PDB file of N, CA and C in Angstrom:
ATOM      1  N   MET A 175      92.414 -68.806  79.275  1.00 58.00           N
ATOM      2  CA  MET A 175      91.145 -68.965  78.513  1.00 58.00           C
ATOM      3  C   MET A 175      90.520 -67.576  79.585  1.00 58.00           C
ATOM      4  N   GLN A 176      90.143 -66.430  78.129  1.00 74.00           N
ATOM      5  CA  GLN A 176      89.319 -65.538  78.912  1.00 74.00           C
ATOM      6  C   GLN A 176      87.825 -65.881  80.129  1.00 74.00           C
ATOM      7  N   ASP A 177      87.787 -65.124  80.577  1.00 89.00           N
ATOM      8  CA  ASP A 177      86.571 -64.939  81.208  1.00 89.00           C
ATOM      9  C   ASP A 177      85.499 -64.812  80.679  1.00 89.00           C
ATOM     10  N   GLU A 178      84.202 -65.106  80.826  1.00 92.00           N
ATOM     11  CA  GLU A 178      83.078 -65.117  80.569  1.00 92.00           C
ATOM     12  C   GLU A 178      82.166 -63.235  79.756  1.00 92.00           C
ATOM     13  N   LEU A 179      82.997 -62.818  80.374  1.00 94.00           N
ATOM     14  CA  LEU A 179      82.306 -61.135  80.046  1.00 94.00           C
ATOM     15  C   LEU A 179      83.825 -60.801  79.134  1.00 94.00           C
ATOM     16  N   GLU A 180      84.507 -60.732  78.875  1.00 95.00           N
ATOM     17  CA  GLU A 180      85.711 -60.655  78.043  1.00 95.00           C
ATOM     18  C   GLU A 180      85.402 -61.358  76.859  1.00 95.00           C
ATOM     19  N   PHE A 181      85.388 -62.855  76.980  1.00 96.00           N
ATOM     20  CA  PHE A 181      84.626 -63.584  75.880  1.00 96.00           C
ATOM     21  C   PHE A 181      83.367 -62.929  74.989  1.00 96.00           C
ATOM     22  N   ARG A 182      82.411 -62.653  76.026  1.00 95.00           N
ATOM     23  CA  ARG A 182      81.214 -61.595  75.234  1.00 95.00           C
ATOM     24  C   ARG A 182      80.826 -60.290  74.477  1.00 95.00           C
ATOM     25  N   ARG A 183      82.799 -59.844  75.210  1.00 96.00           N
ATOM     26  CA  ARG A 183      82.761 -58.886  74.708  1.00 96.00           C
ATOM     27  C   ARG A 183      82.694 -58.854  72.823  1.00 96.00           C
ATOM     28  N   LEU A 184      83.956 -59.836  73.409  1.00 96.00           N
ATOM     29  CA  LEU A 184      84.886 -59.716  71.834  1.00 96.00           C
ATOM     30  C   LEU A 184      84.026 -60.583  70.517  1.00 96.00           C
ATOM     31  N   ALA A 185      82.977 -61.206  71.199  1.00 96.00           N
ATOM     32  CA  ALA A 185      81.856 -61.976  70.193  1.00 96.00           C
ATOM     33  C   ALA A 185      80.799 -60.286  69.672  1.00 96.00           C
ATOM     34  N   GLU A 186      80.686 -59.770  71.019  1.00 95.00           N
ATOM     35  CA  GLU A 186      79.881 -58.847  70.076  1.00 95.00           C
ATOM     36  C   GLU A 186      80.467 -57.997  68.840  1.00 95.00           C
ATOM     37  N   THR A 187      81.856 -57.605  69.361  1.00 96.00           N
ATOM     38  CA  THR A 187      82.565 -56.870  68.189  1.00 96.00           C
ATOM     39  C   THR A 187      82.851 -57.229  67.148  1.00 96.00           C
ATOM     40  N   ALA A 188      83.372 -58.712  66.921  1.00 97.00           N
ATOM     41  CA  ALA A 188      83.054 -59.072  66.031  1.00 97.00           C
ATOM     42  C   ALA A 188      81.818 -59.573  65.225  1.00 97.00           C
ATOM     43  N   LEU A 189      81.088 -60.241  65.877  1.00 97.00           N
ATOM     44  CA  LEU A 189      79.758 -60.252  65.446  1.00 97.00           C
ATOM     45  C   LEU A 189      79.213 -59.232  64.725  1.00 97.00           C
ATOM     46  N   GLU A 190      79.102 -57.635  65.337  1.00 96.00           N
ATOM     47  CA  GLU A 190      78.806 -56.479  64.385  1.00 96.00           C
ATOM     48  C   GLU A 190      79.602 -56.566  63.705  1.00 96.00           C
ATOM     49  N   ALA A 191      80.865 -55.947  63.773  1.00 97.00           N
ATOM     50  CA  ALA A 191      81.977 -55.854  62.909  1.00 97.00           C
ATOM     51  C   ALA A 191      81.182 -57.159  61.378  1.00 97.00           C
ATOM     52  N   LEU A 192      80.777 -58.483  61.223  1.00 97.00           N
ATOM     53  CA  LEU A 192      80.030 -59.015  60.936  1.00 97.00           C
ATOM     54  C   LEU A 192      79.095 -59.108  59.802  1.00 97.00           C
ATOM     55  N   LYS A 193      77.963 -58.503  60.705  1.00 96.00           N
ATOM     56  CA  LYS A 193      76.949 -57.758  59.699  1.00 96.00           C
ATOM     57  C   LYS A 193      76.996 -56.158  59.696  1.00 96.00           C
ATOM     58  N   GLN A 194      78.488 -55.740  59.593  1.00 96.00           N
ATOM     59  CA  GLN A 194      78.152 -54.733  58.994  1.00 96.00           C
ATOM     60  C   GLN A 194      79.242 -54.752  57.725  1.00 96.00           C
ATOM     61  N   HIS A 195      80.113 -55.857  57.373  1.00 95.00           N
ATOM     62  CA  HIS A 195      80.465 -56.063  56.543  1.00 95.00           C
ATOM     63  C   HIS A 195      79.360 -56.724  55.948  1.00 95.00           C
ATOM     64  N   LEU A 196      78.163 -57.732  55.994  1.00 95.00           N
ATOM     65  CA  LEU A 196      77.670 -58.140  54.863  1.00 95.00           C
ATOM     66  C   LEU A 196      76.665 -57.664  54.990  1.00 95.00           C
ATOM     67  N   ILE A 197      75.947 -56.395  55.410  1.00 93.00           N
ATOM     68  CA  ILE A 197      75.109 -55.520  55.164  1.00 93.00           C
ATOM     69  C   ILE A 197      76.227 -53.956  53.454  1.00 93.00           C
ATOM     70  N   GLY A 198      76.973 -53.977  54.427  1.00 92.00           N
ATOM     71  CA  GLY A 198      77.290 -53.190  53.164  1.00 92.00           C
ATOM     72  C   GLY A 198      77.858 -54.587  51.269  1.00 92.00           C
ATOM     73  N   ARG A 199      77.545 -55.747  51.991  1.00 89.00           N
ATOM     74  CA  ARG A 199      77.634 -56.136  50.597  1.00 89.00           C
ATOM     75  C   ARG A 199      75.995 -56.141  50.106  1.00 89.00           C
ATOM     76  N   GLU A 200      75.463 -56.406  51.180  1.00 85.00           N
ATOM     77  CA  GLU A 200      73.542 -56.542  50.759  1.00 85.00           C
ATOM     78  C   GLU A 200      73.683 -55.229  49.241  1.00 85.00           C
ATOM     79  N   GLU A 201      74.052 -54.082  50.289  1.00 81.00           N
ATOM     80  CA  GLU A 201      74.012 -53.255  49.150  1.00 81.00           C
ATOM     81  C   GLU A 201      74.402 -52.262  48.650  1.00 81.00           C
ATOM     82  N   ALA A 202      75.767 -53.329  48.546  1.00 75.00           N
ATOM     83  CA  ALA A 202      76.115 -52.857  47.104  1.00 75.00           C
ATOM     84  C   ALA A 202      76.356 -53.808  46.008  1.00 75.00           C
ATOM     85  N   GLU A 203      75.486 -54.950  45.955  1.00 70.00           N
ATOM     86  CA  GLU A 203      75.704 -55.905  44.836  1.00 70.00           C
ATOM     87  C   GLU A 203      74.088 -56.333  45.340  1.00 70.00           C
ATOM     88  N   GLU A 204      73.468 -57.285  44.431  1.00 74.00           N
ATOM     89  CA  GLU A 204      72.691 -58.431  44.410  1.00 74.00           C
ATOM     90  C   GLU A 204      73.712 -59.491  45.024  1.00 74.00           C
ATOM     91  N   ALA A 205      72.819 -59.462  46.481  1.00 75.00           N
ATOM     92  CA  ALA A 205      73.917 -59.848  47.278  1.00 75.00           C
ATOM     93  C   ALA A 205      73.212 -61.665  47.093  1.00 75.00           C
ATOM     94  N   GLY A 206      71.881 -61.970  47.220  1.00 85.00           N
ATOM     95  CA  GLY A 206      71.230 -62.795  47.276  1.00 85.00           C
ATOM     96  C   GLY A 206      70.903 -63.129  48.348  1.00 85.00           C
ATOM     97  N   PHE A 207      71.509 -62.221  49.183  1.00 90.00           N
ATOM     98  CA  PHE A 207      70.543 -62.534  50.706  1.00 90.00           C
ATOM     99  C   PHE A 207      71.029 -61.556  51.422  1.00 90.00           C
ATOM    100  N   GLU A 208      69.733 -62.104  52.664  1.00 91.00           N
ATOM    101  CA  GLU A 208      70.148 -61.084  53.922  1.00 91.00           C
ATOM    102  C   GLU A 208      70.722 -61.373  54.847  1.00 91.00           C
ATOM    103  N   VAL A 209      70.802 -59.798  55.981  1.00 93.00           N
ATOM    104  CA  VAL A 209      71.694 -60.320  57.287  1.00 93.00           C
ATOM    105  C   VAL A 209      70.105 -60.523  58.411  1.00 93.00           C
ATOM    106  N   GLU A 210      70.437 -60.843  59.439  1.00 93.00           N
ATOM    107  CA  GLU A 210      69.417 -60.482  60.323  1.00 93.00           C
ATOM    108  C   GLU A 210      70.003 -60.442  61.800  1.00 93.00           C
ATOM    109  N   GLU A 211      69.312 -59.814  62.518  1.00 94.00           N
ATOM    110  CA  GLU A 211      69.741 -60.346  63.894  1.00 94.00           C
ATOM    111  C   GLU A 211      68.831 -60.709  64.938  1.00 94.00           C
ATOM    112  N   GLN A 212      68.721 -61.445  65.492  1.00 92.00           N
ATOM    113  CA  GLN A 212      68.176 -61.412  66.833  1.00 92.00           C
ATOM    114  C   GLN A 212      68.124 -62.450  68.309  1.00 92.00           C
ATOM    115  N   ASN A 213      68.603 -61.765  68.904  1.00 90.00           N
ATOM    116  CA  ASN A 213      69.160 -62.466  70.141  1.00 90.00           C
ATOM    117  C   ASN A 213      70.826 -62.199  70.177  1.00 90.00           C
ATOM    118  N   GLY A 214      71.553 -61.843  69.434  1.00 89.00           N
ATOM    119  CA  GLY A 214      73.096 -61.729  69.322  1.00 89.00           C
ATOM    120  C   GLY A 214      73.337 -63.580  68.287  1.00 89.00           C
ATOM    121  N   VAL A 215      71.849 -63.707  67.715  1.00 95.00           N
ATOM    122  CA  VAL A 215      72.244 -64.435  66.846  1.00 95.00           C
ATOM    123  C   VAL A 215      72.202 -64.048  65.525  1.00 95.00           C
ATOM    124  N   LEU A 216      73.623 -64.046  64.781  1.00 97.00           N
ATOM    125  CA  LEU A 216      73.063 -63.395  62.746  1.00 97.00           C
ATOM    126  C   LEU A 216      72.437 -64.893  62.086  1.00 97.00           C
ATOM    127  N   ASN A 217      71.661 -64.244  60.953  1.00 95.00           N
ATOM    128  CA  ASN A 217      71.314 -65.555  60.612  1.00 95.00           C
ATOM    129  C   ASN A 217      71.730 -64.411  58.937  1.00 95.00           C
ATOM    130  N   VAL A 218      72.149 -65.806  57.566  1.00 95.00           N
ATOM    131  CA  VAL A 218      72.315 -64.844  56.886  1.00 95.00           C
ATOM    132  C   VAL A 218      71.375 -66.146  55.780  1.00 95.00           C
ATOM    133  N   VAL A 219      70.557 -65.491  55.586  1.00 93.00           N
ATOM    134  CA  VAL A 219      69.063 -65.597  54.846  1.00 93.00           C
ATOM    135  C   VAL A 219      69.667 -65.599  53.433  1.00 93.00           C
ATOM    136  N   PHE A 220      69.173 -66.611  52.581  1.00 91.00           N
ATOM    137  CA  PHE A 220      69.511 -66.932  51.120  1.00 91.00           C
ATOM    138  C   PHE A 220      68.153 -66.753  50.472  1.00 91.00           C
ATOM    139  N   GLU A 221      67.987 -65.979  49.738  1.00 84.00           N
ATOM    140  CA  GLU A 221      66.263 -65.542  48.779  1.00 84.00           C
ATOM    141  C   GLU A 221      66.286 -66.792  48.208  1.00 84.00           C
ATOM    142  N   ASP A 222      66.851 -67.790  47.635  1.00 78.00           N
ATOM    143  CA  ASP A 222      66.283 -68.571  47.379  1.00 78.00           C
ATOM    144  C   ASP A 222      65.964 -69.886  47.985  1.00 78.00           C
ATOM    145  N   ALA A 223      64.692 -71.021  47.799  1.00 68.00           N
ATOM    146  CA  ALA A 223      64.696 -72.182  49.261  1.00 68.00           C
ATOM    147  C   ALA A 223      64.574 -71.625  51.061  1.00 68.00           C
ATOM    148  N   GLY A 224      64.818 -70.843  50.780  1.00 73.00           N
ATOM    149  CA  GLY A 224      64.909 -70.041  52.782  1.00 73.00           C
ATOM    150  C   GLY A 224      66.322 -70.404  53.339  1.00 73.00           C
ATOM    151  N   SER A 225      67.269 -71.286  52.616  1.00 89.00           N
ATOM    152  CA  SER A 225      68.137 -71.936  53.538  1.00 89.00           C
ATOM    153  C   SER A 225      68.695 -70.573  54.335  1.00 89.00           C
ATOM    154  N   LYS A 226      70.244 -71.013  55.135  1.00 93.00           N
ATOM    155  CA  LYS A 226      69.825 -69.602  55.954  1.00 93.00           C
ATOM    156  C   LYS A 226      71.229 -70.320  56.553  1.00 93.00           C
ATOM    157  N   PHE A 227      72.854 -69.378  56.411  1.00 96.00           N
ATOM    158  CA  PHE A 227      73.298 -69.895  57.752  1.00 96.00           C
ATOM    159  C   PHE A 227      73.386 -68.638  59.261  1.00 96.00           C
ATOM    160  N   VAL A 228      73.641 -69.729  60.142  1.00 97.00           N
ATOM    161  CA  VAL A 228      73.927 -69.386  61.664  1.00 97.00           C
ATOM    162  C   VAL A 228      74.940 -69.319  61.905  1.00 97.00           C
ATOM    163  N   ILE A 229      74.696 -67.832  62.977  1.00 98.00           N
ATOM    164  CA  ILE A 229      75.828 -67.942  63.716  1.00 98.00           C
ATOM    165  C   ILE A 229      76.005 -66.921  64.763  1.00 98.00           C
ATOM    166  N   THR A 230      76.645 -67.736  65.874  1.00 97.00           N
ATOM    167  CA  THR A 230      76.074 -67.307  66.882  1.00 97.00           C
ATOM    168  C   THR A 230      77.492 -67.828  68.249  1.00 97.00           C
ATOM    169  N   PRO A 231      77.108 -67.300  69.042  1.00 97.00           N
ATOM    170  CA  PRO A 231      78.648 -67.584  69.782  1.00 97.00           C
ATOM    171  C   PRO A 231      77.874 -68.657  71.074  1.00 97.00           C
ATOM    172  N   ASN A 232      79.234 -68.965  71.378  1.00 97.00           N
ATOM    173  CA  ASN A 232      78.951 -70.510  72.456  1.00 97.00           C
ATOM    174  C   ASN A 232      79.994 -69.733  74.374  1.00 97.00           C
ATOM    175  N   THR A 233      79.131 -69.767  74.436  1.00 94.00           N
ATOM    176  CA  THR A 233      79.769 -68.730  75.586  1.00 94.00           C
ATOM    177  C   THR A 233      80.503 -69.684  76.787  1.00 94.00           C
ATOM    178  N   PRO A 234      79.831 -70.602  76.789  1.00 94.00           N
ATOM    179  CA  PRO A 234      80.333 -72.461  77.376  1.00 94.00           C
ATOM    180  C   PRO A 234      82.180 -72.831  77.190  1.00 94.00           C
ATOM    181  N   VAL A 235      82.056 -72.817  75.040  1.00 96.00           N
ATOM    182  CA  VAL A 235      83.091 -73.158  75.421  1.00 96.00           C
ATOM    183  C   VAL A 235      84.407 -71.933  74.547  1.00 96.00           C
ATOM    184  N   ARG A 236      83.745 -70.594  74.461  1.00 96.00           N
ATOM    185  CA  ARG A 236      84.237 -69.494  73.960  1.00 96.00           C
ATOM    186  C   ARG A 236      85.215 -69.358  72.900  1.00 96.00           C
ATOM    187  N   GLN A 237      83.546 -69.883  71.741  1.00 97.00           N
ATOM    188  CA  GLN A 237      83.394 -69.842  70.388  1.00 97.00           C
ATOM    189  C   GLN A 237      82.924 -68.925  69.703  1.00 97.00           C
ATOM    190  N   ILE A 238      82.822 -69.260  68.178  1.00 98.00           N
ATOM    191  CA  ILE A 238      81.467 -69.103  67.739  1.00 98.00           C
ATOM    192  C   ILE A 238      80.925 -69.383  66.481  1.00 98.00           C
ATOM    193  N   TRP A 239      80.579 -70.173  66.187  1.00 98.00           N
ATOM    194  CA  TRP A 239      80.071 -70.720  66.130  1.00 98.00           C
ATOM    195  C   TRP A 239      79.220 -70.646  64.790  1.00 98.00           C
ATOM    196  N   ILE A 240      79.050 -71.616  63.597  1.00 98.00           N
ATOM    197  CA  ILE A 240      78.385 -70.712  62.051  1.00 98.00           C
ATOM    198  C   ILE A 240      78.036 -72.418  62.072  1.00 98.00           C
ATOM    199  N   SER A 241      76.794 -72.138  61.862  1.00 97.00           N
ATOM    200  CA  SER A 241      76.046 -74.182  61.041  1.00 97.00           C
ATOM    201  C   SER A 241      76.304 -72.906  59.468  1.00 97.00           C
ATOM    202  N   ALA A 242      76.382 -74.195  58.097  1.00 96.00           N
ATOM    203  CA  ALA A 242      76.522 -73.352  57.012  1.00 96.00           C
ATOM    204  C   ALA A 242      76.802 -74.757  56.060  1.00 96.00           C
ATOM    205  N   LEU A 243      76.154 -74.816  54.976  1.00 91.00           N
ATOM    206  CA  LEU A 243      76.469 -75.485  54.132  1.00 91.00           C
ATOM    207  C   LEU A 243      76.556 -76.997  54.538  1.00 91.00           C
ATOM    208  N   ALA A 244      75.614 -77.846  55.721  1.00 91.00           N
ATOM    209  CA  ALA A 244      75.014 -79.070  55.846  1.00 91.00           C
ATOM    210  C   ALA A 244      77.114 -79.493  57.166  1.00 91.00           C
ATOM    211  N   THR A 245      77.195 -78.097  57.408  1.00 94.00           N
ATOM    212  CA  THR A 245      78.996 -78.525  58.514  1.00 94.00           C
ATOM    213  C   THR A 245      78.514 -77.661  59.722  1.00 94.00           C
ATOM    214  N   SER A 246      79.035 -77.742  60.575  1.00 97.00           N
ATOM    215  CA  SER A 246      79.685 -76.944  61.983  1.00 97.00           C
ATOM    216  C   SER A 246      80.811 -76.179  61.297  1.00 97.00           C
ATOM    217  N   PHE A 247      81.370 -74.787  62.035  1.00 98.00           N
ATOM    218  CA  PHE A 247      82.543 -74.024  61.670  1.00 98.00           C
ATOM    219  C   PHE A 247      82.786 -73.951  63.123  1.00 98.00           C
ATOM    220  N   LYS A 248      83.351 -74.285  64.066  1.00 98.00           N
ATOM    221  CA  LYS A 248      83.829 -73.701  65.303  1.00 98.00           C
ATOM    222  C   LYS A 248      85.465 -72.586  65.323  1.00 98.00           C
ATOM    223  N   LEU A 249      84.927 -71.162  65.792  1.00 98.00           N
ATOM    224  CA  LEU A 249      86.164 -70.118  65.563  1.00 98.00           C
ATOM    225  C   LEU A 249      86.282 -70.502  67.151  1.00 98.00           C
ATOM    226  N   ASP A 250      87.822 -70.475  67.214  1.00 97.00           N
ATOM    227  CA  ASP A 250      88.729 -69.474  68.092  1.00 97.00           C
ATOM    228  C   ASP A 250      88.791 -68.174  68.710  1.00 97.00           C
ATOM    229  N   TRP A 251      89.405 -67.880  69.224  1.00 96.00           N
ATOM    230  CA  TRP A 251      90.133 -66.741  69.807  1.00 96.00           C
ATOM    231  C   TRP A 251      91.411 -66.179  69.983  1.00 96.00           C
ATOM    232  N   ASP A 252      91.703 -65.927  68.563  1.00 95.00           N
ATOM    233  CA  ASP A 252      93.257 -66.000  68.276  1.00 95.00           C
ATOM    234  C   ASP A 252      93.686 -64.541  68.802  1.00 95.00           C
ATOM    235  N   ALA A 253      94.346 -64.917  70.034  1.00 92.00           N
ATOM    236  CA  ALA A 253      94.710 -63.608  70.782  1.00 92.00           C
ATOM    237  C   ALA A 253      96.228 -62.784  69.502  1.00 92.00           C
ATOM    238  N   ALA A 254      97.078 -63.194  69.881  1.00 93.00           N
ATOM    239  CA  ALA A 254      97.645 -63.033  68.970  1.00 93.00           C
ATOM    240  C   ALA A 254      97.233 -61.802  67.807  1.00 93.00           C
ATOM    241  N   GLY A 255      96.298 -62.676  66.826  1.00 93.00           N
ATOM    242  CA  GLY A 255      96.045 -61.891  65.753  1.00 93.00           C
ATOM    243  C   GLY A 255      94.574 -60.911  65.949  1.00 93.00           C
ATOM    244  N   ALA A 256      93.833 -61.111  67.990  1.00 94.00           N
ATOM    245  CA  ALA A 256      92.607 -60.547  68.212  1.00 94.00           C
ATOM    246  C   ALA A 256      91.745 -60.882  67.039  1.00 94.00           C
ATOM    247  N   GLN A 257      91.828 -62.004  66.595  1.00 96.00           N
ATOM    248  CA  GLN A 257      90.620 -62.063  65.606  1.00 96.00           C
ATOM    249  C   GLN A 257      89.645 -63.905  65.788  1.00 96.00           C
ATOM    250  N   PHE A 258      88.865 -63.987  65.788  1.00 98.00           N
ATOM    251  CA  PHE A 258      88.573 -65.921  65.910  1.00 98.00           C
ATOM    252  C   PHE A 258      88.680 -66.029  64.588  1.00 98.00           C
ATOM    253  N   VAL A 259      88.498 -67.292  64.747  1.00 98.00           N
ATOM    254  CA  VAL A 259      89.761 -68.053  63.564  1.00 98.00           C
ATOM    255  C   VAL A 259      89.398 -69.298  63.643  1.00 98.00           C
ATOM    256  N   LEU A 260      89.116 -70.133  62.269  1.00 98.00           N
ATOM    257  CA  LEU A 260      89.330 -71.857  62.026  1.00 98.00           C
ATOM    258  C   LEU A 260      90.172 -71.555  62.761  1.00 98.00           C
ATOM    259  N   PRO A 261      90.691 -72.688  63.349  1.00 96.00           N
ATOM    260  CA  PRO A 261      92.022 -73.332  63.250  1.00 96.00           C
ATOM    261  C   PRO A 261      92.733 -74.389  62.652  1.00 96.00           C
ATOM    262  N   ARG A 262      91.785 -75.124  62.053  1.00 96.00           N
ATOM    263  CA  ARG A 262      91.901 -75.523  60.897  1.00 96.00           C
ATOM    264  C   ARG A 262      92.302 -75.251  59.516  1.00 96.00           C
ATOM    265  N   THR A 263      91.286 -74.305  59.074  1.00 96.00           N
ATOM    266  CA  THR A 263      91.751 -73.356  57.997  1.00 96.00           C
ATOM    267  C   THR A 263      93.359 -72.340  58.265  1.00 96.00           C
ATOM    268  N   SER A 264      92.922 -71.091  59.659  1.00 96.00           N
ATOM    269  CA  SER A 264      93.480 -70.100  59.877  1.00 96.00           C
ATOM    270  C   SER A 264      93.316 -68.580  59.288  1.00 96.00           C
ATOM    271  N   GLU A 265      91.483 -69.102  58.830  1.00 97.00           N
ATOM    272  CA  GLU A 265      90.401 -67.996  58.321  1.00 97.00           C
ATOM    273  C   GLU A 265      89.830 -67.412  59.453  1.00 97.00           C
ATOM    274  N   GLN A 266      89.761 -65.892  59.712  1.00 97.00           N
ATOM    275  CA  GLN A 266      88.341 -64.802  60.370  1.00 97.00           C
ATOM    276  C   GLN A 266      87.948 -65.028  59.805  1.00 97.00           C
ATOM    277  N   LEU A 267      86.954 -64.575  61.115  1.00 98.00           N
ATOM    278  CA  LEU A 267      85.755 -64.746  61.334  1.00 98.00           C
ATOM    279  C   LEU A 267      85.271 -64.579  59.247  1.00 98.00           C
ATOM    280  N   ILE A 268      85.182 -63.626  59.312  1.00 97.00           N
ATOM    281  CA  ILE A 268      84.634 -62.535  57.896  1.00 97.00           C
ATOM    282  C   ILE A 268      84.854 -63.281  56.480  1.00 97.00           C
ATOM    283  N   GLN A 269      86.416 -63.463  56.725  1.00 97.00           N
ATOM    284  CA  GLN A 269      87.037 -64.052  55.049  1.00 97.00           C
ATOM    285  C   GLN A 269      86.369 -65.629  55.740  1.00 97.00           C
ATOM    286  N   LEU A 270      86.033 -66.428  56.262  1.00 98.00           N
ATOM    287  CA  LEU A 270      85.691 -67.545  56.204  1.00 98.00           C
ATOM    288  C   LEU A 270      83.919 -67.356  55.511  1.00 98.00           C
ATOM    289  N   ILE A 271      83.366 -66.415  55.944  1.00 97.00           N
ATOM    290  CA  ILE A 271      81.740 -65.750  55.855  1.00 97.00           C
ATOM    291  C   ILE A 271      81.743 -66.314  54.493  1.00 97.00           C
ATOM    292  N   ASP A 272      82.498 -64.974  53.848  1.00 95.00           N
ATOM    293  CA  ASP A 272      82.527 -64.188  52.717  1.00 95.00           C
ATOM    294  C   ASP A 272      82.319 -66.607  51.752  1.00 95.00           C
ATOM    295  N   ARG A 273      83.211 -66.693  52.294  1.00 96.00           N
ATOM    296  CA  ARG A 273      83.868 -67.607  51.124  1.00 96.00           C
ATOM    297  C   ARG A 273      82.566 -69.093  51.475  1.00 96.00           C
ATOM    298  N   LEU A 274      82.503 -69.132  52.710  1.00 96.00           N
ATOM    299  CA  LEU A 274      80.930 -70.495  52.249  1.00 96.00           C
ATOM    300  C   LEU A 274      79.847 -69.712  51.684  1.00 96.00           C
ATOM    301  N   ILE A 275      79.621 -67.941  51.628  1.00 93.00           N
ATOM    302  CA  ILE A 275      78.273 -67.414  50.627  1.00 93.00           C
ATOM    303  C   ILE A 275      79.297 -67.652  49.144  1.00 93.00           C
ATOM    304  N   GLY A 276      80.043 -67.706  49.126  1.00 91.00           N
ATOM    305  CA  GLY A 276      80.140 -67.845  47.887  1.00 91.00           C
ATOM    306  C   GLY A 276      80.005 -68.939  47.230  1.00 91.00           C
ATOM    307  N   GLU A 277      80.784 -70.182  48.505  1.00 92.00           N
ATOM    308  CA  GLU A 277      80.306 -71.513  47.596  1.00 92.00           C
ATOM    309  C   GLU A 277      79.009 -72.030  47.377  1.00 92.00           C
ATOM    310  N   TYR A 278      78.444 -71.437  48.225  1.00 91.00           N
ATOM    311  CA  TYR A 278      77.102 -71.438  48.630  1.00 91.00           C
ATOM    312  C   TYR A 278      75.981 -71.149  47.061  1.00 91.00           C
ATOM    313  N   LEU A 279      76.697 -69.962  46.791  1.00 87.00           N
ATOM    314  CA  LEU A 279      75.845 -69.061  45.754  1.00 87.00           C
ATOM    315  C   LEU A 279      76.580 -69.731  44.015  1.00 87.00           C
ATOM    316  N   GLY A 280      77.403 -69.986  44.663  1.00 83.00           N
ATOM    317  CA  GLY A 280      78.049 -70.840  43.678  1.00 83.00           C
ATOM    318  C   GLY A 280      79.367 -69.822  42.318  1.00 83.00           C
ATOM    319  N   ALA A 281      79.422 -68.523  43.734  1.00 62.00           N
ATOM    320  CA  ALA A 281      80.113 -67.674  42.659  1.00 62.00           C
ATOM    321  C   ALA A 281      82.174 -68.288  42.752  1.00 62.00           C
TER     322      ALA A 281
END
């Protein structure tokens, strides 16, 4: 198991990559959402009804947690793939967020 410092570094890198990906989507299309960062937590805020997804590192358990679509998704670090993944589906962080946004927006 990785130590706290290593987890924080990996999580920060993963969340920064996700943020840049989402900002790119915002700028390239009528995304229907905005991404906000606050104290290391990413929020994907939807323009309709003010709904949002919350993406946060959970240091004690070394996971990235996503609260979206009335569900909690807990991603673990996959050292072999060097990515945070959802164990149940093997989806990587960006892939999972893109899918959840598509489901929310009905795309």
